[in-house]
Coordinates of C-alpha atoms and ligand atoms in Angstrom, one line a residue:
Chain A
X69 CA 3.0 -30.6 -31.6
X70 CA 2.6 -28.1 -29.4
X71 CA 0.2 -28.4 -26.1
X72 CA -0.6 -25.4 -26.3
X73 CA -4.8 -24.8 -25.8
X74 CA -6.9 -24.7 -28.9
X75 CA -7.2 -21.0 -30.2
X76 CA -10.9 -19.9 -28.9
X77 CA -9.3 -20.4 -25.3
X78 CA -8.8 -16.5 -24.2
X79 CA -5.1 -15.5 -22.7
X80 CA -5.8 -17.1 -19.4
X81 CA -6.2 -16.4 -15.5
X82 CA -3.3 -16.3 -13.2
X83 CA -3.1 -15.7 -9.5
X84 CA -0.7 -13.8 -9.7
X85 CA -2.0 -11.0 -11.7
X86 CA -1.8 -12.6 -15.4
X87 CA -3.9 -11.8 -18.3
X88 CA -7.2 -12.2 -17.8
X89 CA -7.1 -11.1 -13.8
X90 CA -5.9 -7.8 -15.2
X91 CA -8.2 -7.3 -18.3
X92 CA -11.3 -6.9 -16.6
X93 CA -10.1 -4.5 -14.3
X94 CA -11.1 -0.6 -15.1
X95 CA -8.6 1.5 -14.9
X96 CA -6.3 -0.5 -13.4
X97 CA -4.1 -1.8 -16.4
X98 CA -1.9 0.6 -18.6
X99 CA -1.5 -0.9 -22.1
X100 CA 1.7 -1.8 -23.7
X101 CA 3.5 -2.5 -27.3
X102 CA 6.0 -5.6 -26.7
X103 CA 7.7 -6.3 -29.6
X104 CA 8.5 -10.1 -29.5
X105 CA 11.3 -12.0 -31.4
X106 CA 10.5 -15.4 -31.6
X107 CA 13.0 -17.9 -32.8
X108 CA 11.0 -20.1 -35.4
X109 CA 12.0 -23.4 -36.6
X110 CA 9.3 -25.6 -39.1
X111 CA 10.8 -29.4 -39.1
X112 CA 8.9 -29.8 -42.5
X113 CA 9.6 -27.7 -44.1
X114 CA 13.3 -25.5 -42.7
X115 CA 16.9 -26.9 -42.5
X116 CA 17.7 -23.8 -40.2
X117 CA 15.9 -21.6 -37.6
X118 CA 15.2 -18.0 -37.7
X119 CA 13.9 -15.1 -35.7
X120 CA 10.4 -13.8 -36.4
X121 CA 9.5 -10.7 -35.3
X122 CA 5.7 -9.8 -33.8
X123 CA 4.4 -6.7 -32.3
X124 CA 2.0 -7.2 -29.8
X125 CA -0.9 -5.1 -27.5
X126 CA -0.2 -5.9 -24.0
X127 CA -1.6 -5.9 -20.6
X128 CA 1.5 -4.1 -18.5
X129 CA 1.3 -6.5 -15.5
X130 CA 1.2 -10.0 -18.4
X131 CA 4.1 -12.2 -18.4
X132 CA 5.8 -13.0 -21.5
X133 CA 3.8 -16.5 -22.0
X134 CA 0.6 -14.1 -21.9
X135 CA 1.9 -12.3 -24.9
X136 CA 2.7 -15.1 -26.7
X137 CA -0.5 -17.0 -26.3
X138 CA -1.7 -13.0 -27.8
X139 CA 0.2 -13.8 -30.5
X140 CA -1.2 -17.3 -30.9
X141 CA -4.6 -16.1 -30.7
X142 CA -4.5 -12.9 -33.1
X143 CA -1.5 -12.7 -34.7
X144 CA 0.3 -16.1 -35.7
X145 CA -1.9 -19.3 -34.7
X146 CA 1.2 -21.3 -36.1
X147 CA 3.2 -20.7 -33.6
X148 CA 4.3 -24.0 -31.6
X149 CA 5.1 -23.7 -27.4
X150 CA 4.7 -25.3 -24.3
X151 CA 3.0 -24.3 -21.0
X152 CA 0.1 -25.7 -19.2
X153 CA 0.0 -24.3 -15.4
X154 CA 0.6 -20.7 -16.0
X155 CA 1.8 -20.5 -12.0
X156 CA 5.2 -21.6 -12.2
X157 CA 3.7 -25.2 -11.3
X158 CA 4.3 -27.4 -14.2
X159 CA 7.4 -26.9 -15.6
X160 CA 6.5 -27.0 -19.2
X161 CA 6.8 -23.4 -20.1
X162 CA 10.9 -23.3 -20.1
X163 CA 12.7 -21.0 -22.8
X164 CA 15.4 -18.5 -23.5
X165 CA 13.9 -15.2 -22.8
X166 CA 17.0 -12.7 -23.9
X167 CA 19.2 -15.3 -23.2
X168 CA 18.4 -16.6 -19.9
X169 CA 16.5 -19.7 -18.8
X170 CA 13.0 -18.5 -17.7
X171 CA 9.2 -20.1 -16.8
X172 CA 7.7 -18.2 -19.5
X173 CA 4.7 -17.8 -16.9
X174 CA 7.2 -16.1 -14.6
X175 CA 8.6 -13.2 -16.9
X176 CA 7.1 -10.6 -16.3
X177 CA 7.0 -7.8 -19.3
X178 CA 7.8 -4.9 -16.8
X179 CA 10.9 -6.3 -16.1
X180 CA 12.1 -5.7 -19.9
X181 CA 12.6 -3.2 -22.0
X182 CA 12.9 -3.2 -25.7
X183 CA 12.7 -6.3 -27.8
X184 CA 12.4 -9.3 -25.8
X185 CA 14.2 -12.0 -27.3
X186 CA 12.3 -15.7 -27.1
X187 CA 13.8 -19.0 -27.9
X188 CA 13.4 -22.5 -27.4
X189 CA 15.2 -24.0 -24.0
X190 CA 19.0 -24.1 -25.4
X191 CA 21.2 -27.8 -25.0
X192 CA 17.9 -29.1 -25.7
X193 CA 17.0 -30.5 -29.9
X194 CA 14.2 -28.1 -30.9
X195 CA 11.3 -29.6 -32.2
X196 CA 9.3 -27.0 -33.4
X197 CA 9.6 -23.3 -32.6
X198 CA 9.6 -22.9 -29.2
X199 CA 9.1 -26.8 -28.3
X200 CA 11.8 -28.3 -27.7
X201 CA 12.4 -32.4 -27.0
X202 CA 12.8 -33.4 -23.8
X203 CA 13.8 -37.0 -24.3
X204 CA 17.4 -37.0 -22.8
X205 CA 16.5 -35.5 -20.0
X206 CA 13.4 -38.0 -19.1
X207 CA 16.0 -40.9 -19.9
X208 CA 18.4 -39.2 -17.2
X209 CA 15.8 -39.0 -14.7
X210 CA 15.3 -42.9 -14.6
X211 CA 18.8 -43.8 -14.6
X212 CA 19.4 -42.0 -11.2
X213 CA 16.4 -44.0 -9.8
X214 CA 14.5 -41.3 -8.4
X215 CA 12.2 -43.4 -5.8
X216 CA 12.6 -44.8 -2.7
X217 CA 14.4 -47.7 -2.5
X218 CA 13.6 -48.5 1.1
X219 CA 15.8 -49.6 3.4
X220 CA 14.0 -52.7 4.4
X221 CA 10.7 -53.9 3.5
X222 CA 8.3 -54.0 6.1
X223 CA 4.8 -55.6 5.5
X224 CA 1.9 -53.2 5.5
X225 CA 0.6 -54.5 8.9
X226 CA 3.8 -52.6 10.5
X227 CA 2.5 -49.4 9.4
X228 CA 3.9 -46.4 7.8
X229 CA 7.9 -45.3 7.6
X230 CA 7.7 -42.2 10.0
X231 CA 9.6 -39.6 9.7
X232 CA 10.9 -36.5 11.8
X233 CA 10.6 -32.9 10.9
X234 CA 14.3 -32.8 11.1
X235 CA 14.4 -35.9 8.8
X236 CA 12.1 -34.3 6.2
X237 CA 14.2 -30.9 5.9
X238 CA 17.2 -32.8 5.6
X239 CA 16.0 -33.5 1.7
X240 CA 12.8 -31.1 1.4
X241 CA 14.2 -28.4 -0.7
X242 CA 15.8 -31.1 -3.7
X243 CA 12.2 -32.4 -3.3
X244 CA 10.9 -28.9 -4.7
X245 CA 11.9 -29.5 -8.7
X246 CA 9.5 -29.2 -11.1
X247 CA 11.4 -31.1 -14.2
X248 CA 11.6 -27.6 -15.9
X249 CA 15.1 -28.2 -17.3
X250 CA 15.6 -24.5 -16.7
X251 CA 19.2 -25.8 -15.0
X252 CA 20.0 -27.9 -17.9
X253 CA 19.9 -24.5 -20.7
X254 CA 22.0 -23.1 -18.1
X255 CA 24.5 -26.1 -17.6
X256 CA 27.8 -24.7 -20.1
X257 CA 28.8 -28.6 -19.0
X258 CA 25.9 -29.8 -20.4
X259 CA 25.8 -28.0 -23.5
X260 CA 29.6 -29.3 -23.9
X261 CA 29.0 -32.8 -22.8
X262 CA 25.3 -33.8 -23.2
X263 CA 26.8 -37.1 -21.4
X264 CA 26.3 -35.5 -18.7
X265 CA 23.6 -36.8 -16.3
X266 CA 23.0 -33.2 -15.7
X267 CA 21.8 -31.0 -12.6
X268 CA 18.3 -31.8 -11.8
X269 CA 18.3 -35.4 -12.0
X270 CA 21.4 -35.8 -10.0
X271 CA 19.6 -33.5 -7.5
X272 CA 16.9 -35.8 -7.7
X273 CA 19.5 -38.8 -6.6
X274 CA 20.4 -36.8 -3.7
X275 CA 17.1 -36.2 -2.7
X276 CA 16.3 -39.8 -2.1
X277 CA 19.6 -40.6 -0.8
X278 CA 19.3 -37.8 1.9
X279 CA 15.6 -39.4 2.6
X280 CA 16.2 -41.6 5.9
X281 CA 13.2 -43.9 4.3
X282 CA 16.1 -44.7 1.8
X283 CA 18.3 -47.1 1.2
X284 CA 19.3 -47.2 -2.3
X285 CA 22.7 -44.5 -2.6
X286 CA 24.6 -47.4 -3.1
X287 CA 22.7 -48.4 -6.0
X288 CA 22.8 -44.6 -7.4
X289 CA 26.3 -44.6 -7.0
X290 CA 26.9 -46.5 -9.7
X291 CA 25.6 -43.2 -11.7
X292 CA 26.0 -40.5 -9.6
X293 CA 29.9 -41.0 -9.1
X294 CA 31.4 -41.0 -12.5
X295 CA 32.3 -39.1 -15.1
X296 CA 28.9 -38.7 -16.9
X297 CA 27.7 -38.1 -13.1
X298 CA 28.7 -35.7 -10.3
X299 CA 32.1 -35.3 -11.3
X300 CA 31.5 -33.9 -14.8
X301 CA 30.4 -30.9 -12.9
X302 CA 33.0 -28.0 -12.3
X303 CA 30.6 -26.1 -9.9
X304 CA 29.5 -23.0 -12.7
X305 CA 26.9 -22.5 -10.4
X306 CA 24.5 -21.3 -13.0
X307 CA 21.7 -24.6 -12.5
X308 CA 21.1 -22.6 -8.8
X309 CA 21.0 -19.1 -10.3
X310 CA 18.5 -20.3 -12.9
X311 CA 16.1 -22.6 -10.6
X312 CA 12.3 -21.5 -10.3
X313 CA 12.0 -23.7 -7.4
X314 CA 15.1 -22.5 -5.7
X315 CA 16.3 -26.4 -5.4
X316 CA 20.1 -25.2 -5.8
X317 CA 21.1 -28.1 -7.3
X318 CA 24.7 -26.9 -6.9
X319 CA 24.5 -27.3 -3.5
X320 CA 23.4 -30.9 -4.0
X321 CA 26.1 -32.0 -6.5
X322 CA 28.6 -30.4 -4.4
X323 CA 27.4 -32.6 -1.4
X324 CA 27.6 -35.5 -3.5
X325 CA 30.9 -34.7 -4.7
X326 CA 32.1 -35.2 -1.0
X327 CA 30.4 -38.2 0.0
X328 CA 31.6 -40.2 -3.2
X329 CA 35.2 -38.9 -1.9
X330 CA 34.8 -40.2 1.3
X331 CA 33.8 -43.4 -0.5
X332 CA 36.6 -43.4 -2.4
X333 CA 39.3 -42.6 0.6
X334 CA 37.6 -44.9 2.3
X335 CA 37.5 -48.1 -0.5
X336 CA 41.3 -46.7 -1.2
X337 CA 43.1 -46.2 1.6
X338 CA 42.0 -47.7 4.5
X339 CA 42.8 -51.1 4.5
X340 CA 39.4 -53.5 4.8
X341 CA 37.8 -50.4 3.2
X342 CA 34.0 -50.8 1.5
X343 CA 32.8 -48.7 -1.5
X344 CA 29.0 -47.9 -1.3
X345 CA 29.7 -49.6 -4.8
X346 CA 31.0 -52.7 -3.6
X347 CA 27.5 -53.4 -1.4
X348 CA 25.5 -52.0 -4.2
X349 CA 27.3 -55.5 -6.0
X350 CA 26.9 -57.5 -3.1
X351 CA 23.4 -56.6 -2.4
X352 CA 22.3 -57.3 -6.2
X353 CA 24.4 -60.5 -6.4
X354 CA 21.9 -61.3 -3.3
X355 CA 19.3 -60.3 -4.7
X356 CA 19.8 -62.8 -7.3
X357 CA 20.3 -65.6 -4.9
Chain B
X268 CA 4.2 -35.6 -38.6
X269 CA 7.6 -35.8 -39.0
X270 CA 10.1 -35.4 -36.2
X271 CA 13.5 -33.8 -37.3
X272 CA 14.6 -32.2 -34.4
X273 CA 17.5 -28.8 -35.0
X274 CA 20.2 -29.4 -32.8
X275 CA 21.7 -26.2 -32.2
X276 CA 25.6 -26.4 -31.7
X277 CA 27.4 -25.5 -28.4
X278 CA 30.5 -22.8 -29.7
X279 CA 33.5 -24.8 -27.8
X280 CA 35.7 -22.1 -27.5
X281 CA 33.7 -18.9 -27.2
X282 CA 30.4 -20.5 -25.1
X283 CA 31.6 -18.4 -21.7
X284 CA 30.9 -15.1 -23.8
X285 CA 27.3 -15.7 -23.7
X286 CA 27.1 -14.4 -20.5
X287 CA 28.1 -12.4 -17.6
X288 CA 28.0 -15.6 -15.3
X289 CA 29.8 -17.6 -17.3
X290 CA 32.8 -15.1 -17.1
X291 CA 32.8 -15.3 -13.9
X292 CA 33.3 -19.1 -14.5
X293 CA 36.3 -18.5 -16.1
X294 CA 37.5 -15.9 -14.0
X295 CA 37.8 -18.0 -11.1
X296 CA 39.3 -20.8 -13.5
X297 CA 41.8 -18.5 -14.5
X298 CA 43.1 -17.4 -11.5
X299 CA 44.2 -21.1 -10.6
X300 CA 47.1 -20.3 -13.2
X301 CA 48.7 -18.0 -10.7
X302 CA 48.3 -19.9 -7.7
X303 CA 49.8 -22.9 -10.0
X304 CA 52.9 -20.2 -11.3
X305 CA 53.3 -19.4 -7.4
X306 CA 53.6 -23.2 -6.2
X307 CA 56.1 -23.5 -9.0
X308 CA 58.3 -20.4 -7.9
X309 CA 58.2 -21.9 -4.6
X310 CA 59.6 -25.3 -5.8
X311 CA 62.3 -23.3 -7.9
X312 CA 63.1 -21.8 -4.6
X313 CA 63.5 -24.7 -2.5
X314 CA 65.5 -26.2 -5.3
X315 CA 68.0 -22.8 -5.3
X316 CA 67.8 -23.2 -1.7
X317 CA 69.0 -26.5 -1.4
X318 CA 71.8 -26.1 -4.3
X319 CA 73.8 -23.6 -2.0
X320 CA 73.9 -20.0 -0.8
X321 CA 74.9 -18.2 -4.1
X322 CA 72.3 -20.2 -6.0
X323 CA 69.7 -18.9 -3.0
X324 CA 71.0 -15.4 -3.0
X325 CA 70.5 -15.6 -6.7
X326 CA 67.2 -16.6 -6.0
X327 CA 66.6 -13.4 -4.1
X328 CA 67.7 -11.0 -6.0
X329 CA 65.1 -12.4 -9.1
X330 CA 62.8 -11.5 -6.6
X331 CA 63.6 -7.9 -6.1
X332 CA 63.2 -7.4 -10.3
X333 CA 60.5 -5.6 -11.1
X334 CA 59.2 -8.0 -13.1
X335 CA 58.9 -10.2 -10.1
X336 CA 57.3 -7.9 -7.6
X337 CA 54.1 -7.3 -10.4
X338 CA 54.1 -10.9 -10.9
X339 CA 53.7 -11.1 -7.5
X340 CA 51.0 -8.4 -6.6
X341 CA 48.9 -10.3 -9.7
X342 CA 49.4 -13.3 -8.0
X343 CA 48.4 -11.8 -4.4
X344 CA 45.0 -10.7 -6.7
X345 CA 44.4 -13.8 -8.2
X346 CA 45.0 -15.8 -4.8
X347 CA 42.4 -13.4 -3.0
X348 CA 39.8 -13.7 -5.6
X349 CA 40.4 -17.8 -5.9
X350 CA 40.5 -17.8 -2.2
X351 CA 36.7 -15.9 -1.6
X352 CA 34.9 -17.7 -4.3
X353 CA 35.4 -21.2 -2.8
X354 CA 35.1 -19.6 0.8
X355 CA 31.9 -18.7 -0.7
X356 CA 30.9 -21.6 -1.9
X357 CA 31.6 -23.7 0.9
X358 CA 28.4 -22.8 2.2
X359 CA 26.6 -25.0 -0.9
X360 CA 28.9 -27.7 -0.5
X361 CA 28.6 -28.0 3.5
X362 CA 25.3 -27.0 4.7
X363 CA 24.8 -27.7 8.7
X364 CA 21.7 -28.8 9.8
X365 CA 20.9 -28.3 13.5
X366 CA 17.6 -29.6 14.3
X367 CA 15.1 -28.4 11.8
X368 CA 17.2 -26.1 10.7
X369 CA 20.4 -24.8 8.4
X370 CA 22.6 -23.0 10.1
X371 CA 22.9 -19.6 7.9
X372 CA 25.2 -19.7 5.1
X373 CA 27.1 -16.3 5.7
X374 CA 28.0 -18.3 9.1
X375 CA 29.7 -21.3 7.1
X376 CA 31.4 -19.1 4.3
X377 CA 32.2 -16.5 7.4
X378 CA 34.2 -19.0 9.7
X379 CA 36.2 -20.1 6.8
X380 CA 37.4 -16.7 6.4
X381 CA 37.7 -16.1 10.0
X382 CA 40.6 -19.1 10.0
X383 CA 41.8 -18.1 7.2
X384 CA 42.9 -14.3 8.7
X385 CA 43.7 -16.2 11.7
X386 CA 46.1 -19.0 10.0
X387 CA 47.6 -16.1 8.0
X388 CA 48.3 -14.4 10.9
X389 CA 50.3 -17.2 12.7
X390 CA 52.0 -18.0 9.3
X391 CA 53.2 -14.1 9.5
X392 CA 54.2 -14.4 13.0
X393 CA 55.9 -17.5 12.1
X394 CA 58.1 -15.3 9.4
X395 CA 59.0 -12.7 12.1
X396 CA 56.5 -9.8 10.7
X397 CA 55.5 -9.0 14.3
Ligands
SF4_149 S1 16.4 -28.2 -10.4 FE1 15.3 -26.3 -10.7 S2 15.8 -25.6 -12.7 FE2 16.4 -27.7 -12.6 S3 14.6 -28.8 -13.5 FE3 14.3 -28.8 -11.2 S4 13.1 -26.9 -10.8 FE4 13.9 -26.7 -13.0
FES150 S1 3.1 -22.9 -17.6 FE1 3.5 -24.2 -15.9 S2 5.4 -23.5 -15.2 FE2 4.9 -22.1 -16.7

């Protein structure tokens, strides 16, 4: 289940100072005794979850995936989790690290003290131990249509869509998400209302609509401004607090929160008024035609 | 392999206990209750007003209780709190970009407080404070 490396694979190089970097170095490492509490769950053979604990002989500078691929290697090779970058790249290592949404690859063990507390990403089924299933989420992601829906075709011959610097920041930063679901643990609305389309891949809607390549909001509308979309969001702010990638996914809900008001005021109340929903309609019925 | 995922329940009335962030949360969801008591107090008013002079010195006088004055500075509280967090946020929900760039958050959430001191002022000078 787990994708974690087969077991002869030594705790691995980082960049950044991980295992490895650090083992070789004399004198330069101090050693450590993490104790680790690892929420375990078996789907063949458990009806509940519980904590297992595991001491383990750590490099000072390692993060907490480093001690639990330790673990893995020399403790416990039954022990089931996710990670594949180990640089804050891939997104796979999410999990509950004394209660907070954290890369695994990004915790670093001298910012804790005492026993640090591991479990599976929360609001999400748990698979096995630490692996949780990511399947809602990945469903969520297409419904927003995260891809350019261009604003008009052009044929190759014309050449590429250009775009300005100014163009590009305008949705560069909701561009930076790396599917962690870190947000989502965080998300109480989430948790409450797994409806919910849910921070990152409402971010992810924003993104393209904000893209001047794009053309499809009016399509995402039909998503974005419902109840299951933007406006299931009361603006807890935690999805920003929580990000890796510092996305701030608040930020982008919040933005689309206004424009689907201005839609509304302007499909409401002004008379002749057209909802971005309305052409969305139109422009499928034409489609059609 | 069999897949039988645990789905581990949300607690629906004690989730915000989790942690410190989440308080917040409801901290700022709670003080809407005051600011919704206060709007209600002014309707009463304009109601006493409207049914007379004895009903609106009436009025007054509840005002003067002790009762009312702590209601009151809670309510003041509440309203300042309410008041910053969405001044603070404002800079999330209306980021200005000039150029390549954002202009500074501080800026946005800092102008709305700057008409805020300044509205309050003209509503004081309004009421014959100065
Ligand atoms: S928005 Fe941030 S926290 Fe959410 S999935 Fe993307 S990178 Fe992770
Ligand atoms: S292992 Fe890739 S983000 Fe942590």
């Amino acid at each position: 289940m787990s994708n974690s490396p087969p077991r002869s694979q030594p705790p691995l190089a980082a960049p950044h100072g991980g295992a490895a970097a650090s083992l070789g170095r004399p004198g330069g490492s101090s050693e450590r005794i993490v104790q680790l509490e690892v929420l375990r769950y078996n789907p063949d053979t458990d009806t509940e979850a519980h904590f297992q604990r595991y001491e383990v002989v750590c490099q000072e500078e390692w993060v907490v995936l480093d001690a639990l691929n330790k673990v893995k290697a020399d403790i416990d090779p039954t022990l089931n989790y996710r990670w594949s970058c180990h640089m804050a790249v891939c997104g796979s290592c999410g999990m509950m690290i004394n209660g907070e949404p954290k890369l695994s690859c990004h915790a670093f063990l001298r910012d804790y003290e005492g026993v640090i507390r591991v479990e599976p990403l929360a609001h999400f089924p748990v698979e096995r131990d630490l692996v949780t299933a990511p399947d809602d989420f990945m469903e969520k992601l297409k419904r927003v249509k995260p891809y350019l829906i261009p604003k008009e075709e052009k044929p190759i011959s014309a050449g590429e869509y250009k775009q300005t610097p100014a163009q590009l920041m305008k949705f560069r930063q909701y561009s930076m998400c790396i599917n962690c679901m870190l947000c989502y643990a965080a998300c109480p609305e989430y948790g409450l209302t797994p409806g919910f389309i849910g921070p990152a891949a409402l971010t992810l809607a924003h993104r393209y609509n904000q893209d001047s390549r794009d053309g499809g909001r009016a399509e995402r509308q039909e998503v974005v401004a419902t109840h299951e979309g933007v406006w299931e969001c009361t603006f807890v702010g935690a999805c920003s607090e929580v990000c890796p990638a510092h996305v701030d996914p608040a930020s982008a809900l919040q933005q689309m929160k206004i424009t689907s008001s201005i839609d509304w005021i302007v499909e409401h109340l002004i008379p002749g008024g057209k909802s971005a929903r309305d052409t969305a309609s139109r422009e499928d019925a034409g489609d059609i035609s | 392999m069999s897949r039988n995922p645990l789905v581990r329940e949300v607690p629906p009335t004690s989730w915000f206990f989790r942690h410190p962030r989440y308080m917040r949360y409801m901290a700022r969801e709670i003080t809407c209750i005051f600011i919704g008591a206060y709007c209600v107090l002014l309707v009463v008013g304009l109601q006493r007003l409207a049914a007379g002079p004895a009903a609106w010195e009436g009025f007054l006088l509840g005002l003067r209780s002790a009762d009312s004055i702590v209601f009151h500075l809670l309510a003041l509280v509440a309203a300042f709190y309410h008041a910053a967090t969405w001044f603070n946020a404002t800079q999330k929900a209306m980021p200005l970009q000039i150029g390549e760039d954002f202009v500074p958050g501080n800026l946005i959430s800092g102008a709305h407080y700057a008409v805020w001191v300044v509205l309050s002022l003209v509503v004081l000078f309004l009421a014959g404070v100065f």
